GROMACS .gro file of C-alpha atoms in nm:
model
  443
    1MET     CA    1   1.278   0.663   2.135
    2THR     CA    2   1.124   0.962   1.960
    3HIS     CA    3   0.790   0.902   1.796
    4ARG     CA    4   0.661   1.065   1.483
    5PRO     CA    5   0.456   1.376   1.560
    6ARG     CA    6   0.084   1.316   1.568
    7HIS     CA    7  -0.231   1.515   1.622
    8ALA     CA    8  -0.389   1.496   1.964
    9GLY     CA    9  -0.693   1.272   1.990
   10THR     CA   10  -1.044   1.409   1.979
   11ALA     CA   11  -1.325   1.344   2.223
   12ALA     CA   12  -1.449   1.059   2.006
   13ALA     CA   13  -1.312   0.847   1.727
   14ALA     CA   14  -1.485   0.701   1.424
   15LEU     CA   15  -1.430   0.346   1.309
   16GLY     CA   16  -1.477   0.320   0.934
   17PHE     CA   17  -1.573   0.018   0.724
   18ALA     CA   18  -1.468   0.027   0.359
   19ILE     CA   19  -1.627  -0.226   0.124
   20THR     CA   20  -1.664  -0.337  -0.233
   21ALA     CA   21  -1.971  -0.530  -0.341
   22ALA     CA   22  -1.851  -0.840  -0.155
   23VAL     CA   23  -1.543  -0.748   0.043
   24ALA     CA   24  -1.494  -0.543   0.357
   25THR     CA   25  -1.157  -0.434   0.495
   26LEU     CA   26  -1.072  -0.312   0.839
   27GLY     CA   27  -0.739  -0.273   1.015
   28GLY     CA   28  -0.561  -0.506   0.774
   29ALA     CA   29  -0.839  -0.766   0.780
   30ALA     CA   30  -1.035  -0.851   0.469
   31PHE     CA   31  -1.366  -1.034   0.492
   32CYS     CA   32  -1.662  -1.112   0.269
   33MET     CA   33  -2.015  -1.008   0.354
   34PRO     CA   34  -2.158  -1.268   0.334
   35ALA     CA   35  -2.052  -1.440   0.013
   36CYS     CA   36  -1.734  -1.611   0.130
   37ALA     CA   37  -1.561  -1.714   0.450
   38GLN     CA   38  -1.246  -1.535   0.560
   39PRO     CA   39  -1.011  -1.641   0.838
   40ALA     CA   40  -1.016  -1.464   1.170
   41VAL     CA   41  -0.760  -1.192   1.236
   42THR     CA   42  -0.663  -1.256   1.596
   43THR     CA   43  -0.333  -1.074   1.635
   44TYR     CA   44  -0.138  -0.778   1.500
   45HIS     CA   45  -0.031  -0.827   1.136
   46ASN     CA   46  -0.233  -1.148   1.103
   47ASP     CA   47   0.006  -1.399   1.262
   48ALA     CA   48   0.278  -1.448   1.522
   49SER     CA   49   0.543  -1.404   1.251
   50ARG     CA   50   0.393  -1.057   1.183
   51THR     CA   51   0.379  -1.114   0.807
   52GLY     CA   52   0.054  -0.923   0.757
   53TRP     CA   53  -0.035  -1.182   0.493
   54ASN     CA   54  -0.367  -1.361   0.440
   55PRO     CA   55  -0.280  -1.640   0.193
   56ALA     CA   56  -0.648  -1.736   0.165
   57GLU     CA   57  -0.755  -1.397   0.032
   58THR     CA   58  -0.914  -1.415  -0.314
   59ALA     CA   59  -1.181  -1.144  -0.324
   60LEU     CA   60  -0.962  -0.844  -0.247
   61THR     CA   61  -0.762  -0.793  -0.565
   62VAL     CA   62  -0.579  -0.513  -0.741
   63ALA     CA   63  -0.885  -0.467  -0.960
   64SER     CA   64  -1.133  -0.459  -0.672
   65VAL     CA   65  -0.947  -0.207  -0.458
   66GLY     CA   66  -1.075   0.080  -0.670
   67GLY     CA   67  -1.428  -0.011  -0.570
   68LEU     CA   68  -1.374   0.032  -0.199
   69HIS     CA   69  -1.609   0.279  -0.037
   70LEU     CA   70  -1.719   0.369   0.313
   71GLN     CA   71  -2.011   0.157   0.426
   72HIS     CA   72  -2.033   0.226   0.800
   73SER     CA   73  -1.886   0.478   1.042
   74VAL     CA   74  -1.903   0.381   1.409
   75VAL     CA   75  -1.857   0.649   1.675
   76LEU     CA   76  -1.631   0.537   1.959
   77ASP     CA   77  -1.534   0.712   2.281
   78GLU     CA   78  -1.167   0.788   2.211
   79GLN     CA   79  -0.870   0.748   1.980
   80VAL     CA   80  -0.786   0.398   1.853
   81ASP     CA   81  -0.417   0.304   1.850
   82ALA     CA   82  -0.468  -0.073   1.855
   83GLN     CA   83  -0.533  -0.270   1.538
   84PRO     CA   84  -0.896  -0.388   1.527
   85LEU     CA   85  -0.928  -0.768   1.528
   86TYR     CA   86  -1.189  -0.988   1.360
   87VAL     CA   87  -1.362  -1.315   1.452
   88THR     CA   88  -1.603  -1.502   1.226
   89HIS     CA   89  -1.929  -1.660   1.341
   90GLN     CA   90  -1.878  -1.538   1.696
   91THR     CA   91  -2.167  -1.595   1.935
   92ILE     CA   92  -2.257  -1.284   2.132
   93SER     CA   93  -2.448  -1.340   2.454
   94GLY     CA   94  -2.822  -1.311   2.385
   95GLN     CA   95  -2.765  -1.194   2.026
   96GLY     CA   96  -2.669  -1.502   1.827
   97ALA     CA   97  -2.372  -1.539   1.592
   98HIS     CA   98  -2.210  -1.245   1.412
   99GLU     CA   99  -1.901  -1.151   1.217
  100VAL     CA  100  -1.740  -0.939   1.489
  101VAL     CA  101  -1.477  -0.667   1.486
  102TYR     CA  102  -1.317  -0.611   1.827
  103VAL     CA  103  -1.187  -0.260   1.885
  104ALA     CA  104  -1.002  -0.116   2.187
  105THR     CA  105  -0.969   0.257   2.257
  106GLU     CA  106  -0.744   0.484   2.458
  107ALA     CA  107  -1.036   0.537   2.698
  108ASN     CA  108  -0.995   0.171   2.806
  109THR     CA  109  -1.315   0.072   2.627
  110VAL     CA  110  -1.345  -0.253   2.433
  111TYR     CA  111  -1.614  -0.277   2.165
  112ALA     CA  112  -1.761  -0.570   1.975
  113VAL     CA  113  -1.895  -0.433   1.644
  114ASP     CA  114  -2.109  -0.616   1.389
  115ALA     CA  115  -1.902  -0.621   1.070
  116ALA     CA  116  -2.210  -0.641   0.848
  117THR     CA  117  -2.410  -0.353   0.996
  118GLY     CA  118  -2.170  -0.142   1.200
  119ALA     CA  119  -2.390  -0.188   1.507
  120ILE     CA  120  -2.218  -0.196   1.844
  121LEU     CA  121  -2.304  -0.537   1.990
  122LEU     CA  122  -2.116  -0.497   2.319
  123SER     CA  123  -1.897  -0.243   2.494
  124ARG     CA  124  -1.705  -0.269   2.818
  125SER     CA  125  -1.501  -0.016   3.015
  126LEU     CA  126  -1.191  -0.155   3.184
  127GLY     CA  127  -1.156   0.148   3.411
  128GLY     CA  128  -1.066   0.514   3.402
  129ALA     CA  129  -0.782   0.596   3.163
  130VAL     CA  130  -0.465   0.780   3.263
  131PRO     CA  131  -0.472   1.155   3.180
  132ALA     CA  132  -0.190   1.247   2.944
  133SER     CA  133  -0.120   1.544   3.170
  134THR     CA  134   0.004   1.302   3.437
  135THR     CA  135   0.253   1.117   3.215
  136PRO     CA  136   0.626   1.192   3.235
  137GLY     CA  137   0.681   1.543   3.103
  138ARG     CA  138   0.321   1.545   2.979
  139CYS     CA  139   0.425   1.338   2.678
  140ASN     CA  140   0.199   1.457   2.396
  141ASN     CA  141   0.248   1.172   2.151
  142ASN     CA  142  -0.090   1.023   2.230
  143ALA     CA  143  -0.455   1.095   2.295
  144PRO     CA  144  -0.567   1.321   2.584
  145VAL     CA  145  -0.592   1.002   2.789
  146LEU     CA  146  -0.399   0.676   2.773
  147GLY     CA  147  -0.577   0.346   2.813
  148ILE     CA  148  -0.541   0.049   2.581
  149GLN     CA  149  -0.234   0.143   2.379
  150SER     CA  150  -0.146  -0.194   2.225
  151THR     CA  151  -0.321  -0.442   1.999
  152PRO     CA  152  -0.482  -0.724   2.200
  153ALA     CA  153  -0.449  -1.095   2.119
  154ILE     CA  154  -0.731  -1.344   2.064
  155ASP     CA  155  -0.755  -1.722   2.095
  156VAL     CA  156  -1.069  -1.832   1.912
  157SER     CA  157  -1.057  -2.188   2.046
  158SER     CA  158  -1.097  -2.072   2.406
  159GLY     CA  159  -1.305  -1.766   2.320
  160THR     CA  160  -1.059  -1.534   2.492
  161MET     CA  161  -0.915  -1.191   2.419
  162TRP     CA  162  -0.619  -1.067   2.623
  163VAL     CA  163  -0.578  -0.693   2.659
  164ILE     CA  164  -0.363  -0.466   2.874
  165SER     CA  165  -0.537  -0.159   3.014
  166TYR     CA  166  -0.372   0.149   3.165
  167THR     CA  167  -0.587   0.279   3.449
  168PHE     CA  168  -0.565   0.567   3.694
  169GLU     CA  169  -0.616   0.425   4.043
  170SER     CA  170  -0.578   0.633   4.360
  171ASN     CA  171  -0.393   0.895   4.151
  172HIS     CA  172  -0.142   0.639   4.025
  173PRO     CA  173  -0.117   0.466   3.685
  174VAL     CA  174  -0.160   0.088   3.685
  175TYR     CA  175  -0.129  -0.168   3.406
  176ARG     CA  176  -0.370  -0.462   3.421
  177LEU     CA  177  -0.377  -0.772   3.205
  178HIS     CA  178  -0.733  -0.889   3.132
  179ALA     CA  179  -0.862  -1.215   2.984
  180LEU     CA  180  -1.200  -1.123   2.832
  181ASP     CA  181  -1.473  -1.359   2.715
  182LEU     CA  182  -1.536  -1.293   2.346
  183SER     CA  183  -1.909  -1.354   2.386
  184SER     CA  184  -1.966  -1.104   2.669
  185LEU     CA  185  -1.642  -0.902   2.721
  186ALA     CA  186  -1.657  -1.008   3.086
  187ASP     CA  187  -1.335  -1.094   3.268
  188LYS     CA  188  -1.286  -1.470   3.276
  189MET     CA  189  -1.082  -1.429   3.594
  190PRO     CA  190  -0.961  -1.137   3.804
  191SER     CA  191  -0.731  -0.905   3.608
  192ARG     CA  192  -0.360  -0.918   3.689
  193VAL     CA  193  -0.172  -0.603   3.793
  194VAL     CA  194   0.152  -0.585   3.594
  195THR     CA  195   0.454  -0.605   3.822
  196ALA     CA  196   0.812  -0.720   3.772
  197SER     CA  197   1.159  -0.703   3.919
  198ALA     CA  198   1.499  -0.770   3.763
  199THR     CA  199   1.862  -0.762   3.870
  200LEU     CA  200   2.091  -0.483   3.751
  201ALA     CA  201   2.460  -0.523   3.666
  202ASP     CA  202   2.567  -0.440   4.022
  203GLY     CA  203   2.331  -0.695   4.176
  204SER     CA  204   2.071  -0.442   4.288
  205ALA     CA  205   1.702  -0.481   4.207
  206HIS     CA  206   1.514  -0.275   3.949
  207VAL     CA  207   1.136  -0.272   3.988
  208PHE     CA  208   0.889  -0.219   3.704
  209ASP     CA  209   0.746   0.134   3.716
  210ALA     CA  210   0.406   0.179   3.551
  211PHE     CA  211   0.448   0.558   3.561
  212ALA     CA  212   0.759   0.551   3.339
  213SER     CA  213   0.667   0.253   3.119
  214ARG     CA  214   0.457   0.258   2.803
  215GLN     CA  215   0.294  -0.060   2.676
  216ARG     CA  216   0.275   0.022   2.306
  217SER     CA  217   0.387  -0.296   2.127
  218ALA     CA  218   0.118  -0.548   2.030
  219LEU     CA  219   0.054  -0.845   2.257
  220LEU     CA  220   0.169  -1.190   2.151
  221PHE     CA  221  -0.016  -1.514   2.231
  222GLU     CA  222   0.220  -1.807   2.184
  223ASN     CA  223   0.342  -2.113   2.376
  224GLY     CA  224   0.039  -2.090   2.603
  225ASN     CA  225   0.162  -1.751   2.721
  226ILE     CA  226   0.089  -1.383   2.670
  227TYR     CA  227   0.394  -1.164   2.604
  228ALA     CA  228   0.424  -0.784   2.611
  229GLY     CA  229   0.698  -0.528   2.556
  230PHE     CA  230   0.734  -0.199   2.742
  231ALA     CA  231   0.896   0.130   2.647
  232SER     CA  232   0.903   0.494   2.761
  233PHE     CA  233   0.687   0.802   2.721
  234CYS     CA  234   0.864   1.026   2.466
  235ASP     CA  235   1.203   0.925   2.617
  236ILE     CA  236   1.112   1.143   2.916
  237ARG     CA  237   1.226   1.017   3.256
  238ALA     CA  238   1.492   0.806   3.092
  239ASP     CA  239   1.645   0.785   3.437
  240LEU     CA  240   1.352   0.560   3.535
  241SER     CA  241   1.247   0.395   3.211
  242ARG     CA  242   1.405   0.076   3.074
  243GLY     CA  243   1.285  -0.176   2.820
  244TRP     CA  244   1.101  -0.484   2.946
  245VAL     CA  245   0.963  -0.803   2.795
  246LEU     CA  246   0.717  -0.966   3.033
  247GLY     CA  247   0.508  -1.281   3.008
  248TRP     CA  248   0.211  -1.447   3.177
  249ASN     CA  249   0.046  -1.786   3.163
  250ALA     CA  250  -0.251  -1.730   2.932
  251ALA     CA  251  -0.483  -1.962   3.126
  252THR     CA  252  -0.414  -1.823   3.475
  253LEU     CA  253  -0.250  -1.480   3.416
  254ALA     CA  254   0.029  -1.588   3.652
  255PRO     CA  255   0.356  -1.409   3.565
  256LEU     CA  256   0.631  -1.621   3.413
  257PRO     CA  257   0.919  -1.683   3.655
  258ALA     CA  258   1.165  -1.498   3.429
  259ASN     CA  259   1.152  -1.168   3.242
  260GLU     CA  260   1.386  -0.967   3.023
  261LEU     CA  261   1.513  -0.624   3.125
  262THR     CA  262   1.695  -0.498   2.816
  263ASN     CA  263   1.911  -0.241   2.996
  264LYS     CA  264   2.078  -0.348   3.323
  265VAL     CA  265   2.343  -0.076   3.328
  266VAL     CA  266   2.417   0.115   3.648
  267GLY     CA  267   2.558   0.468   3.637
  268ALA     CA  268   2.503   0.570   3.274
  269PRO     CA  269   2.695   0.893   3.195
  270HIS     CA  270   2.375   1.095   3.149
  271ASN     CA  271   2.163   0.890   3.391
  272PHE     CA  272   1.977   0.780   3.078
  273TYR     CA  273   1.881   0.414   3.024
  274LEU     CA  274   1.587   0.306   2.801
  275SER     CA  275   1.666   0.039   2.532
  276SER     CA  276   1.289   0.043   2.490
  277VAL     CA  277   1.069  -0.222   2.329
  278TRP     CA  278   0.811  -0.018   2.135
  279MET     CA  279   0.842  -0.086   1.758
  280SER     CA  280   0.582   0.181   1.673
  281GLY     CA  281   0.308  -0.053   1.791
  282ASP     CA  282   0.428  -0.361   1.604
  283GLY     CA  283   0.439  -0.678   1.811
  284LEU     CA  284   0.687  -0.923   1.952
  285ALA     CA  285   0.723  -1.200   1.692
  286ALA     CA  286   0.743  -1.576   1.745
  287SER     CA  287   0.894  -1.853   1.537
  288GLY     CA  288   0.627  -2.110   1.623
  289PRO     CA  289   0.522  -2.326   1.918
  290GLY     CA  290   0.810  -2.368   2.159
  291GLY     CA  291   1.021  -2.132   1.952
  292ALA     CA  292   1.194  -1.808   2.035
  293ILE     CA  293   1.056  -1.456   2.075
  294PHE     CA  294   1.198  -1.176   1.857
  295PHE     CA  295   1.192  -0.797   1.900
  296THR     CA  296   1.390  -0.479   1.836
  297THR     CA  297   1.514  -0.228   2.093
  298GLY     CA  298   1.564   0.147   2.088
  299ASN     CA  299   1.832   0.391   2.194
  300ALA     CA  300   2.019   0.412   2.522
  301ASP     CA  301   2.244   0.677   2.680
  302PRO     CA  302   2.333   0.953   2.427
  303SER     CA  303   2.701   0.917   2.517
  304GLY     CA  304   2.694   0.611   2.291
  305THR     CA  305   2.907   0.420   2.540
  306THR     CA  306   2.670   0.195   2.733
  307PHE     CA  307   2.597  -0.089   2.489
  308ASN     CA  308   2.700  -0.427   2.625
  309ASN     CA  309   2.630  -0.776   2.493
  310THR     CA  310   2.521  -0.886   2.838
  311THR     CA  311   2.387  -0.584   3.024
  312ASN     CA  312   2.249  -0.349   2.758
  313LEU     CA  313   2.114  -0.469   2.424
  314ALA     CA  314   2.031  -0.124   2.290
  315GLU     CA  315   1.966  -0.071   1.916
  316SER     CA  316   1.938  -0.448   1.865
  317TYR     CA  317   1.733  -0.726   1.714
  318VAL     CA  318   1.698  -0.977   1.995
  319LYS     CA  319   1.618  -1.349   2.003
  320LEU     CA  320   1.481  -1.452   2.343
  321SER     CA  321   1.386  -1.796   2.476
  322SER     CA  322   1.012  -1.854   2.510
  323ASP     CA  323   1.042  -1.872   2.890
  324LEU     CA  324   1.216  -1.530   2.881
  325SER     CA  325   1.514  -1.665   3.074
  326THR     CA  326   1.784  -1.653   2.808
  327VAL     CA  327   1.896  -1.423   2.527
  328LEU     CA  328   1.970  -1.670   2.247
  329GLY     CA  329   2.122  -1.423   2.005
  330HIS     CA  330   2.117  -1.068   1.876
  331PHE     CA  331   2.214  -0.846   1.588
  332THR     CA  332   2.333  -0.494   1.662
  333PRO     CA  333   2.427  -0.252   1.381
  334SER     CA  334   2.797  -0.167   1.377
  335ASP     CA  335   2.713   0.204   1.415
  336GLU     CA  336   2.519   0.143   1.738
  337SER     CA  337   2.707   0.420   1.919
  338ALA     CA  338   2.614   0.676   1.653
  339LEU     CA  339   2.251   0.562   1.661
  340ASP     CA  340   2.242   0.621   2.037
  341LYS     CA  341   2.398   0.965   2.001
  342THR     CA  342   2.146   1.081   1.741
  343ASP     CA  343   1.828   0.906   1.866
  344GLU     CA  344   1.812   0.697   1.549
  345ASP     CA  345   1.634   0.401   1.706
  346PHE     CA  346   1.667   0.065   1.539
  347GLY     CA  347   1.366  -0.015   1.758
  348SER     CA  348   1.130   0.230   1.586
  349GLY     CA  349   1.030  -0.053   1.352
  350GLY     CA  350   0.901  -0.403   1.403
  351SER     CA  351   1.016  -0.721   1.235
  352THR     CA  352   0.881  -0.999   1.020
  353LEU     CA  353   0.984  -1.365   1.033
  354LEU     CA  354   0.981  -1.514   0.684
  355PRO     CA  355   0.854  -1.865   0.603
  356THR     CA  356   1.143  -2.112   0.600
  357ALA     CA  357   1.053  -2.225   0.249
  358VAL     CA  358   1.173  -1.900   0.091
  359ALA     CA  359   1.547  -1.970   0.122
  360HIS     CA  360   1.622  -2.343   0.126
  361GLY     CA  361   1.492  -2.387   0.479
  362ALA     CA  362   1.681  -2.096   0.634
  363ALA     CA  363   1.487  -1.904   0.898
  364LEU     CA  364   1.509  -1.540   0.793
  365ALA     CA  365   1.389  -1.216   0.947
  366VAL     CA  366   1.372  -0.854   0.833
  367ALA     CA  367   1.371  -0.544   1.051
  368ALA     CA  368   1.433  -0.173   1.000
  369GLY     CA  369   1.456   0.148   1.202
  370LYS     CA  370   1.480   0.525   1.183
  371ASP     CA  371   1.804   0.537   0.982
  372GLY     CA  372   1.631   0.362   0.692
  373ASN     CA  373   1.838   0.044   0.682
  374MET     CA  374   1.636  -0.277   0.653
  375PHE     CA  375   1.839  -0.579   0.756
  376LEU     CA  376   1.781  -0.933   0.632
  377MET     CA  377   1.907  -1.174   0.899
  378ASN     CA  378   1.939  -1.548   0.957
  379THR     CA  379   1.769  -1.611   1.291
  380ALA     CA  380   1.986  -1.917   1.354
  381SER     CA  381   2.289  -1.686   1.368
  382LEU     CA  382   2.179  -1.325   1.390
  383GLY     CA  383   2.522  -1.168   1.351
  384GLY     CA  384   2.614  -1.014   1.686
  385TYR     CA  385   2.788  -0.679   1.713
  386HIS     CA  386   3.102  -0.569   1.528
  387PRO     CA  387   3.162  -0.202   1.619
  388GLY     CA  388   3.299   0.001   1.333
  389GLY     CA  389   3.310  -0.302   1.104
  390ALA     CA  390   3.078  -0.471   0.860
  391ASN     CA  391   2.735  -0.585   0.967
  392ASN     CA  392   2.724  -0.964   0.974
  393VAL     CA  393   2.383  -0.998   0.807
  394ILE     CA  394   2.263  -1.150   0.481
  395ALA     CA  395   2.170  -0.821   0.317
  396THR     CA  396   2.098  -0.454   0.385
  397SER     CA  397   1.849  -0.244   0.188
  398ASN     CA  398   1.763   0.123   0.226
  399ILE     CA  399   1.390   0.180   0.263
  400GLY     CA  400   1.383   0.528   0.416
  401PRO     CA  401   1.319   0.617   0.782
  402CYS     CA  402   1.099   0.350   0.933
  403TRP     CA  403   0.832   0.387   1.200
  404CYS     CA  404   0.685   0.076   1.046
  405GLY     CA  405   0.671  -0.300   1.024
  406PRO     CA  406   0.759  -0.499   0.712
  407SER     CA  407   0.515  -0.744   0.556
  408TYR     CA  408   0.554  -1.061   0.352
  409PHE     CA  409   0.363  -1.248   0.080
  410THR     CA  410   0.428  -1.509  -0.185
  411GLY     CA  411   0.374  -1.391  -0.542
  412ALA     CA  412   0.202  -1.577  -0.824
  413ASP     CA  413   0.546  -1.697  -0.938
  414GLY     CA  414   0.603  -1.869  -0.605
  415ARG     CA  415   0.870  -1.619  -0.499
  416GLY     CA  416   0.854  -1.451  -0.163
  417ARG     CA  417   0.816  -1.075  -0.138
  418VAL     CA  418   0.895  -0.839   0.149
  419VAL     CA  419   0.698  -0.514   0.154
  420SER     CA  420   0.855  -0.215   0.328
  421SER     CA  421   0.700   0.122   0.405
  422GLY     CA  422   0.982   0.351   0.514
  423ALA     CA  423   0.949   0.729   0.469
  424SER     CA  424   0.660   0.792   0.229
  425ASP     CA  425   0.740   0.500  -0.001
  426VAL     CA  426   0.601   0.149  -0.019
  427MET     CA  427   0.855  -0.083  -0.179
  428VAL     CA  428   0.836  -0.449  -0.278
  429TRP     CA  429   1.148  -0.664  -0.248
  430LYS     CA  430   1.173  -1.002  -0.421
  431LEU     CA  431   1.369  -1.287  -0.263
  432ASN     CA  432   1.586  -1.513  -0.476
  433ASP     CA  433   1.684  -1.875  -0.405
  434TYR     CA  434   1.947  -1.763  -0.157
  435GLY     CA  435   1.721  -1.533   0.039
  436LEU     CA  436   1.871  -1.217  -0.106
  437LEU     CA  437   1.645  -0.919  -0.171
  438ALA     CA  438   1.612  -0.727  -0.495
  439ALA     CA  439   1.377  -0.439  -0.560
  440ALA     CA  440   1.075  -0.561  -0.755
  441SER     CA  441   0.898  -0.334  -1.002
  442ALA     CA  442   0.568  -0.516  -0.958
  443PRO     CA  443   0.416  -0.777  -0.726
   0.00000   0.00000   0.00000
């Protein structure tokens, strides 16, 4: 799991608002000020399917984009790696109703910002962040401190935002799940320290290690639960770090009885495990209430010999039951061994679940990774693993190396489009009646 190089964070970060005469955009959200109502953006990429699509958008058009300009710049206390979220007509304690942008920083600070004025309405520290110098191998793919690394999740109906902080407590890193009140940013209940244990292939126990685990992927609120994926820090301490998917009851923060440890191998040739769940900050995806959870995983031991359908789902697209007890299916590229050997994570990219209407009711998904292959899959039968053979997927398209997440929208002709952003190119792919992709010259 090697990340793209990035510049170290500065002492403060600026949050920018770009607007046209009537439209403001921020972190993928588009909203009118105040001429028209826009839906809230409560999760990464707009919805649990991670489409990134706002079908109600009318003001932000190809013609209006050229008129975007910076309206407000808000100084924050540290780098922002989480997508800002947006809630309309949100009541703030003692301040009335506002259009509010919620922003979380690597200093473990959560802000509520007035979308119309750029004024900070509320701010709340969730505790001292973890110095990057204390991470495994001093991993430098982050800010000088690590705090809130993932995009939170919001439920407007209950007025709750769930966020995972990374705090330095008694010289040890600790992950805490918080349920914050949108009106005050106060904890609705005591935060929950993240803990977990799973059984390895030899029957021994493996305990979650906050020191060696990075919570980068966006949180998912679905099925009355909060779900989170965990990865490594720069693939350092791969002897300790393994991929996890954990879940909690959203109302109580009680951990779910089951969890998913993606790599249960014992005795890897290089003492190297991983199979991380990171997706460059993209989120676990869900197919709807009661449905499955989907995610991609990264590389495992560089020998290329440790993949196993039961004990190590490295370099895979995984379908997991909503209670996290059962792997319901997976697709693993036929060159999985080579991907492991060359650190070409399939799991560097997230995935998008497509609306079932686009291909005669078939439930399709797209996902891509570092080697540039974007796979179109049927989630009812993902394709499994066929080493050295053909990939049992619907289609494969080359989009360039992907530290990215695909998007989806329906064009004016009623046809679905997948938007990919591998390498330095943004490409639009048009779906036909059979769910096959073809490069589209225009939206």
